């Protein structure tokens, strides 16, 4: 059964992670109806075969709801871990000496194996080593090619293969493991729209992934390492989108540093015109509770006021007891914040000056024209999606209806602020452009009779990057007469 879903009334997007609680087609449809605009497939859990049905289920929503679906495949990245212990568990005492070495013999309270050659090559005296998501803290006192001696600054229990974080040095490790390369090839073959790259430390880390993707998906950089902050603008310039991965940032940095860094990452991403997702622990209590805490609601609202393109659910929708309710809550918070009369002013605290290009000048002008003429929408004709991204960067007060002949473009725009993308036939002339814009505005509930819309396109048509036309038109209300559902 085909159900036409009206465009979301909110502009911030909701990205929902799928998992054991939400992998079925029925649950994915419920999440979509509750407000999910895009779906994250976490490649860290399960095998590739288990992901095929999930991706197909997401895609099948397109026929049911007559709307492009957006899929983000999130690569695991390198996982640093210590070795095993005699008896499976030890207790590290604060103030004691603890050694990490290359010996695979099971460890004890004085030493353990560290099976990562790159750490020995990069570590420095005085650097911290964090164990078990930061619960234990070691300080390096001495090191050589196969031995790191540390002082235990914060002790506690430590068991087999617990995770290790190295926040204070840049590790000479590729962001892609063999598993990631296999998962990336699989995701591209399955036709996902976005690839999220973990463990990004420098802009060079994005190059291998970009080469392997070969333009078949957009590349999103997860900012989760302190080293990435030092070269943030370079990294953002090299990717198609950004994720504020607050989980690992909160492990490797003092927690009080994460909120200002979140704002900085959002600001830089917006200024450079890249979609930015705020992720991790947004509604953490809803893994077990049907309602969030007031602090969590405030946290989500802050990201929306800052102008983030998307807000993400992790375990809340993937493995929690209330996946549909958590998506519905994200949707409700987004709607409530954007109804605030002060929302528009706060979103524009970040100044996004246009680049000295015709396309950027047109995007800025479209926002001003829509405001001055009281137009109800901006309608973009685009092949690559660049026009829509430029307009969205301006954060106009009206919806952005994006018309594109490329299904891939329509799908990738599911993470972009304020857009409603429609996959439709291309136009051949200026007159056809105007007529189609008016029809689509009516058909998708963006405008009604008597209202004006701002139309943007490039002439000659079918030429990517040629945006050079702005036209204001008034809807009469009879534009759909004699036209079918797709025209």
Short mmCIF file of N, CA, C and O in Angstrom, two decimals, residues 349-437:
data_model
loop_
_atom_site.label_atom_id
_atom_site.label_comp_id
_atom_site.label_asym_id
_atom_site.label_seq_id
_atom_site.Cartn_x
_atom_site.Cartn_y
_atom_site.Cartn_z
N UNK A 349 23.30 32.57 14.97
CA UNK A 349 24.48 33.02 15.71
C UNK A 349 25.76 32.65 14.95
O UNK A 349 26.76 33.35 15.02
N UNK A 350 25.71 31.51 14.25
CA UNK A 350 26.83 31.12 13.40
C UNK A 350 26.73 31.88 12.08
O UNK A 350 25.74 31.75 11.36
N UNK A 351 27.73 32.67 11.77
CA UNK A 351 27.74 33.45 10.53
C UNK A 351 28.30 32.58 9.41
O UNK A 351 29.41 32.06 9.51
N UNK A 352 27.51 32.40 8.36
CA UNK A 352 27.94 31.58 7.22
C UNK A 352 28.08 32.49 6.01
O UNK A 352 27.16 32.61 5.19
N UNK A 353 29.23 33.12 5.90
CA UNK A 353 29.47 34.03 4.79
C UNK A 353 29.58 33.24 3.48
O UNK A 353 30.26 32.21 3.43
N UNK A 354 28.93 33.71 2.42
CA UNK A 354 29.01 32.99 1.15
C UNK A 354 30.40 33.07 0.55
O UNK A 354 31.10 34.07 0.71
N UNK A 355 30.81 31.99 -0.12
CA UNK A 355 32.05 32.03 -0.88
C UNK A 355 31.84 32.95 -2.09
O UNK A 355 30.71 33.18 -2.52
N UNK A 356 32.93 33.49 -2.66
CA UNK A 356 32.78 34.41 -3.79
C UNK A 356 32.47 33.68 -5.10
O UNK A 356 33.23 33.70 -6.07
N UNK A 357 31.33 32.97 -5.10
CA UNK A 357 30.89 32.24 -6.29
C UNK A 357 29.46 32.65 -6.61
O UNK A 357 28.71 33.09 -5.74
N UNK A 358 29.08 32.46 -7.86
CA UNK A 358 27.70 32.78 -8.27
C UNK A 358 26.71 31.93 -7.49
O UNK A 358 25.68 32.43 -7.02
N UNK A 359 27.01 30.63 -7.34
CA UNK A 359 26.08 29.72 -6.66
C UNK A 359 25.85 30.15 -5.22
O UNK A 359 24.71 30.14 -4.72
N UNK A 360 26.91 30.52 -4.49
CA UNK A 360 26.75 30.95 -3.10
C UNK A 360 25.98 32.27 -3.02
O UNK A 360 25.15 32.47 -2.12
N UNK A 361 26.28 33.18 -3.93
CA UNK A 361 25.56 34.46 -3.94
C UNK A 361 24.08 34.23 -4.20
O UNK A 361 23.22 34.88 -3.58
N UNK A 362 23.76 33.29 -5.08
CA UNK A 362 22.36 32.99 -5.38
C UNK A 362 21.66 32.38 -4.17
O UNK A 362 20.50 32.69 -3.88
N UNK A 363 22.35 31.50 -3.46
CA UNK A 363 21.75 30.87 -2.28
C UNK A 363 21.44 31.91 -1.22
O UNK A 363 20.37 31.89 -0.60
N UNK A 364 22.39 32.81 -0.97
CA UNK A 364 22.16 33.86 0.01
C UNK A 364 21.01 34.76 -0.43
O UNK A 364 20.15 35.14 0.38
N UNK A 365 20.97 35.07 -1.71
CA UNK A 365 19.90 35.93 -2.22
C UNK A 365 18.53 35.26 -2.10
O UNK A 365 17.53 35.91 -1.78
N UNK A 366 18.48 33.95 -2.34
CA UNK A 366 17.21 33.23 -2.26
C UNK A 366 16.62 33.33 -0.87
O UNK A 366 15.40 33.50 -0.71
N UNK A 367 17.47 33.21 0.15
CA UNK A 367 16.98 33.34 1.52
C UNK A 367 16.39 34.73 1.74
O UNK A 367 15.29 34.87 2.30
N UNK A 368 17.09 35.76 1.30
CA UNK A 368 16.60 37.13 1.48
C UNK A 368 15.33 37.40 0.69
O UNK A 368 14.41 38.05 1.19
N UNK A 369 15.26 36.88 -0.52
CA UNK A 369 14.06 37.09 -1.34
C UNK A 369 12.86 36.40 -0.71
O UNK A 369 11.75 36.96 -0.66
N UNK A 370 13.06 35.18 -0.21
CA UNK A 370 11.96 34.47 0.44
C UNK A 370 11.44 35.25 1.64
O UNK A 370 10.22 35.36 1.85
N UNK A 371 12.36 35.82 2.43
CA UNK A 371 11.95 36.60 3.59
C UNK A 371 11.22 37.88 3.18
O UNK A 371 10.15 38.21 3.71
N UNK A 372 11.75 38.59 2.20
CA UNK A 372 11.18 39.88 1.80
C UNK A 372 9.83 39.73 1.12
O UNK A 372 8.92 40.54 1.33
N UNK A 373 9.67 38.68 0.32
CA UNK A 373 8.43 38.49 -0.43
C UNK A 373 7.41 37.62 0.31
O UNK A 373 6.33 37.36 -0.22
N UNK A 374 7.77 37.17 1.52
CA UNK A 374 6.91 36.25 2.29
C UNK A 374 6.62 34.96 1.53
O UNK A 374 5.53 34.38 1.65
N UNK A 375 7.59 34.54 0.72
CA UNK A 375 7.44 33.25 0.04
C UNK A 375 7.42 32.14 1.08
O UNK A 375 8.00 32.26 2.16
N UNK A 376 6.77 31.02 0.74
CA UNK A 376 6.60 29.94 1.72
C UNK A 376 7.58 28.80 1.53
O UNK A 376 7.64 27.88 2.35
N UNK A 377 8.38 28.85 0.46
CA UNK A 377 9.35 27.78 0.23
C UNK A 377 10.38 28.24 -0.79
O UNK A 377 10.15 29.16 -1.57
N UNK A 378 11.54 27.58 -0.75
CA UNK A 378 12.55 27.70 -1.79
C UNK A 378 12.62 26.36 -2.50
O UNK A 378 12.76 25.31 -1.87
N UNK A 379 12.48 26.38 -3.82
CA UNK A 379 12.48 25.15 -4.62
C UNK A 379 13.75 25.11 -5.45
O UNK A 379 14.02 26.03 -6.23
N UNK A 380 14.55 24.06 -5.26
CA UNK A 380 15.84 23.93 -5.95
C UNK A 380 15.78 22.79 -6.97
O UNK A 380 15.42 21.67 -6.62
N UNK A 381 16.15 23.10 -8.19
CA UNK A 381 16.42 22.06 -9.18
C UNK A 381 17.91 21.77 -9.13
O UNK A 381 18.73 22.67 -9.27
N UNK A 382 18.29 20.50 -8.94
CA UNK A 382 19.70 20.18 -8.80
C UNK A 382 19.97 18.77 -9.29
O UNK A 382 19.10 17.89 -9.20
N UNK A 383 21.16 18.56 -9.82
CA UNK A 383 21.59 17.23 -10.22
C UNK A 383 22.48 16.61 -9.16
O UNK A 383 22.27 15.48 -8.72
N UNK A 384 23.45 17.38 -8.69
CA UNK A 384 24.42 16.86 -7.72
C UNK A 384 24.01 17.09 -6.27
O UNK A 384 24.55 16.45 -5.37
N UNK A 385 23.09 18.03 -6.04
CA UNK A 385 22.71 18.38 -4.67
C UNK A 385 23.44 19.59 -4.14
O UNK A 385 23.14 20.07 -3.04
N UNK A 386 24.40 20.14 -4.88
CA UNK A 386 25.19 21.25 -4.37
C UNK A 386 24.35 22.50 -4.13
O UNK A 386 24.57 23.24 -3.17
N UNK A 387 23.38 22.75 -5.00
CA UNK A 387 22.51 23.92 -4.79
C UNK A 387 21.75 23.80 -3.48
O UNK A 387 21.65 24.76 -2.71
N UNK A 388 21.22 22.61 -3.21
CA UNK A 388 20.48 22.41 -1.97
C UNK A 388 21.38 22.59 -0.76
O UNK A 388 20.97 23.18 0.25
N UNK A 389 22.61 22.09 -0.83
CA UNK A 389 23.53 22.25 0.30
C UNK A 389 23.86 23.72 0.55
O UNK A 389 23.96 24.15 1.70
N UNK A 390 24.03 24.48 -0.51
CA UNK A 390 24.33 25.90 -0.34
C UNK A 390 23.15 26.63 0.29
O UNK A 390 23.32 27.49 1.15
N UNK A 391 21.94 26.32 -0.17
CA UNK A 391 20.76 26.99 0.40
C UNK A 391 20.57 26.58 1.85
O UNK A 391 20.30 27.42 2.72
N UNK A 392 20.73 25.30 2.15
CA UNK A 392 20.57 24.83 3.53
C UNK A 392 21.58 25.48 4.46
O UNK A 392 21.29 25.73 5.63
N UNK A 393 22.80 25.75 3.98
CA UNK A 393 23.81 26.39 4.81
C UNK A 393 23.32 27.76 5.30
O UNK A 393 23.69 28.21 6.38
N UNK A 394 22.46 28.41 4.52
CA UNK A 394 21.95 29.73 4.89
C UNK A 394 20.86 29.64 5.97
O UNK A 394 20.46 30.67 6.53
N UNK A 395 20.37 28.44 6.24
CA UNK A 395 19.31 28.22 7.22
C UNK A 395 18.13 29.18 7.00
O UNK A 395 17.78 29.99 7.86
N UNK A 396 17.48 29.09 5.81
CA UNK A 396 16.32 29.96 5.56
C UNK A 396 15.17 29.59 6.49
O UNK A 396 15.11 28.49 7.04
N UNK A 397 14.25 30.51 6.64
CA UNK A 397 13.11 30.29 7.55
C UNK A 397 12.02 29.44 6.92
O UNK A 397 11.05 29.08 7.59
N UNK A 398 12.16 29.13 5.63
CA UNK A 398 11.13 28.36 4.91
C UNK A 398 11.68 27.01 4.49
O UNK A 398 12.90 26.82 4.40
N UNK A 399 10.81 26.04 4.20
CA UNK A 399 11.28 24.72 3.74
C UNK A 399 12.00 24.82 2.40
O UNK A 399 11.79 25.74 1.62
N UNK A 400 12.87 23.82 2.16
CA UNK A 400 13.61 23.73 0.89
C UNK A 400 13.12 22.47 0.17
O UNK A 400 13.36 21.35 0.62
N UNK A 401 12.41 22.66 -0.93
CA UNK A 401 11.95 21.54 -1.75
C UNK A 401 12.99 21.30 -2.84
O UNK A 401 13.28 22.20 -3.64
N UNK A 402 13.57 20.11 -2.85
CA UNK A 402 14.65 19.80 -3.78
C UNK A 402 14.13 18.83 -4.84
O UNK A 402 13.64 17.74 -4.51
N UNK A 403 14.23 19.22 -6.09
CA UNK A 403 13.79 18.38 -7.21
C UNK A 403 15.01 17.93 -7.99
O UNK A 403 15.80 18.76 -8.46
N UNK A 404 15.19 16.63 -8.12
CA UNK A 404 16.38 16.10 -8.77
C UNK A 404 16.05 14.88 -9.60
O UNK A 404 15.23 14.05 -9.19
N UNK A 405 16.70 14.74 -10.77
CA UNK A 405 16.50 13.53 -11.57
C UNK A 405 17.35 12.36 -11.10
O UNK A 405 17.23 11.26 -11.63
N UNK A 406 18.22 12.59 -10.11
CA UNK A 406 19.12 11.56 -9.61
C UNK A 406 18.61 10.99 -8.29
O UNK A 406 18.54 11.69 -7.28
N UNK A 407 18.26 9.71 -8.28
CA UNK A 407 17.78 9.08 -7.05
C UNK A 407 18.86 9.13 -5.97
O UNK A 407 18.56 9.33 -4.79
N UNK A 408 20.12 8.94 -6.37
CA UNK A 408 21.21 8.96 -5.40
C UNK A 408 21.32 10.31 -4.71
O UNK A 408 21.57 10.39 -3.50
N UNK A 409 21.14 11.38 -5.46
CA UNK A 409 21.19 12.72 -4.87
C UNK A 409 20.05 12.91 -3.88
O UNK A 409 20.26 13.41 -2.77
N UNK A 410 18.85 12.51 -4.25
CA UNK A 410 17.70 12.66 -3.37
C UNK A 410 17.91 11.92 -2.06
O UNK A 410 17.59 12.41 -0.98
N UNK A 411 18.51 10.73 -2.15
CA UNK A 411 18.74 9.93 -0.94
C UNK A 411 19.78 10.56 -0.02
O UNK A 411 19.62 10.58 1.19
N UNK A 412 20.86 11.08 -0.59
CA UNK A 412 21.92 11.66 0.23
C UNK A 412 21.45 12.90 0.98
O UNK A 412 22.01 13.25 2.02
N UNK A 413 20.42 13.56 0.48
CA UNK A 413 19.96 14.79 1.12
C UNK A 413 19.14 14.53 2.38
O UNK A 413 18.69 15.48 3.03
N UNK A 414 18.97 13.27 2.76
CA UNK A 414 18.22 12.95 3.97
C UNK A 414 18.88 13.40 5.25
O UNK A 414 18.25 13.42 6.31
N UNK A 415 20.17 13.79 5.19
CA UNK A 415 20.86 14.32 6.37
C UNK A 415 20.98 15.84 6.33
O UNK A 415 21.63 16.41 7.20
N UNK A 416 20.37 16.48 5.36
CA UNK A 416 20.56 17.91 5.16
C UNK A 416 19.40 18.71 5.75
O UNK A 416 18.23 18.45 5.46
N UNK A 417 19.72 19.69 6.54
CA UNK A 417 18.77 20.54 7.27
C UNK A 417 17.72 21.13 6.33
O UNK A 417 18.04 21.72 5.29
N UNK A 418 16.45 20.98 6.71
CA UNK A 418 15.36 21.72 6.07
C UNK A 418 14.93 21.26 4.71
O UNK A 418 14.08 21.90 4.08
N UNK A 419 15.50 20.16 4.19
CA UNK A 419 15.20 19.77 2.81
C UNK A 419 14.16 18.66 2.74
O UNK A 419 14.09 17.78 3.59
N UNK A 420 13.37 18.73 1.69
CA UNK A 420 12.47 17.64 1.32
C UNK A 420 12.80 17.31 -0.12
O UNK A 420 12.51 18.09 -1.04
N UNK A 421 13.45 16.18 -0.34
CA UNK A 421 13.95 15.83 -1.66
C UNK A 421 12.94 14.97 -2.41
O UNK A 421 12.32 14.07 -1.84
N UNK A 422 12.82 15.24 -3.70
CA UNK A 422 11.90 14.49 -4.56
C UNK A 422 12.66 14.04 -5.80
O UNK A 422 13.31 14.86 -6.48
N UNK A 423 12.61 12.76 -6.07
CA UNK A 423 13.20 12.21 -7.29
C UNK A 423 12.17 12.34 -8.40
O UNK A 423 11.09 11.74 -8.34
N UNK A 424 12.46 13.13 -9.42
CA UNK A 424 11.49 13.41 -10.47
C UNK A 424 12.18 13.60 -11.80
O UNK A 424 13.41 13.78 -11.86
N UNK A 425 11.45 13.59 -12.86
CA UNK A 425 12.02 13.79 -14.19
C UNK A 425 12.63 15.18 -14.34
O UNK A 425 12.15 16.14 -13.72
N UNK A 426 13.67 15.27 -15.14
CA UNK A 426 14.35 16.54 -15.36
C UNK A 426 13.49 17.44 -16.25
O UNK A 426 12.54 17.00 -16.90
N UNK A 427 13.85 18.71 -16.29
CA UNK A 427 13.15 19.68 -17.13
C UNK A 427 14.06 20.10 -18.27
O UNK A 427 15.29 20.00 -18.19
N UNK A 428 13.44 20.62 -19.35
CA UNK A 428 14.19 20.97 -20.55
C UNK A 428 14.18 22.47 -20.83
O UNK A 428 14.99 22.94 -21.63
N UNK A 429 13.27 23.21 -20.21
CA UNK A 429 13.15 24.63 -20.54
C UNK A 429 12.76 25.42 -19.30
O UNK A 429 12.32 24.87 -18.28
N UNK A 430 12.90 26.74 -19.40
CA UNK A 430 12.54 27.61 -18.30
C UNK A 430 11.04 27.49 -17.98
O UNK A 430 10.65 27.42 -16.82
N UNK A 431 10.23 27.45 -19.00
CA UNK A 431 8.77 27.35 -18.78
C UNK A 431 8.41 26.05 -18.08
O UNK A 431 7.57 26.02 -17.18
N UNK A 432 9.07 24.96 -18.50
CA UNK A 432 8.81 23.67 -17.86
C UNK A 432 9.27 23.68 -16.41
O UNK A 432 8.63 23.09 -15.53
N UNK A 433 10.38 24.35 -16.15
CA UNK A 433 10.89 24.47 -14.78
C UNK A 433 9.87 25.15 -13.88
O UNK A 433 9.56 24.67 -12.78
N UNK A 434 9.34 26.28 -14.33
CA UNK A 434 8.37 27.02 -13.52
C UNK A 434 7.12 26.19 -13.29
O UNK A 434 6.60 26.09 -12.16
N UNK A 435 6.63 25.56 -14.34
CA UNK A 435 5.40 24.77 -14.21
C UNK A 435 5.60 23.60 -13.26
O UNK A 435 4.73 23.31 -12.41
N UNK A 436 6.75 22.92 -13.38
CA UNK A 436 7.00 21.76 -12.51
C UNK A 436 7.16 22.21 -11.06
O UNK A 436 6.67 21.54 -10.13
N UNK A 437 7.85 23.32 -10.84
CA UNK A 437 8.03 23.80 -9.47
C UNK A 437 6.68 24.06 -8.81
O UNK A 437 6.47 23.69 -7.65
#
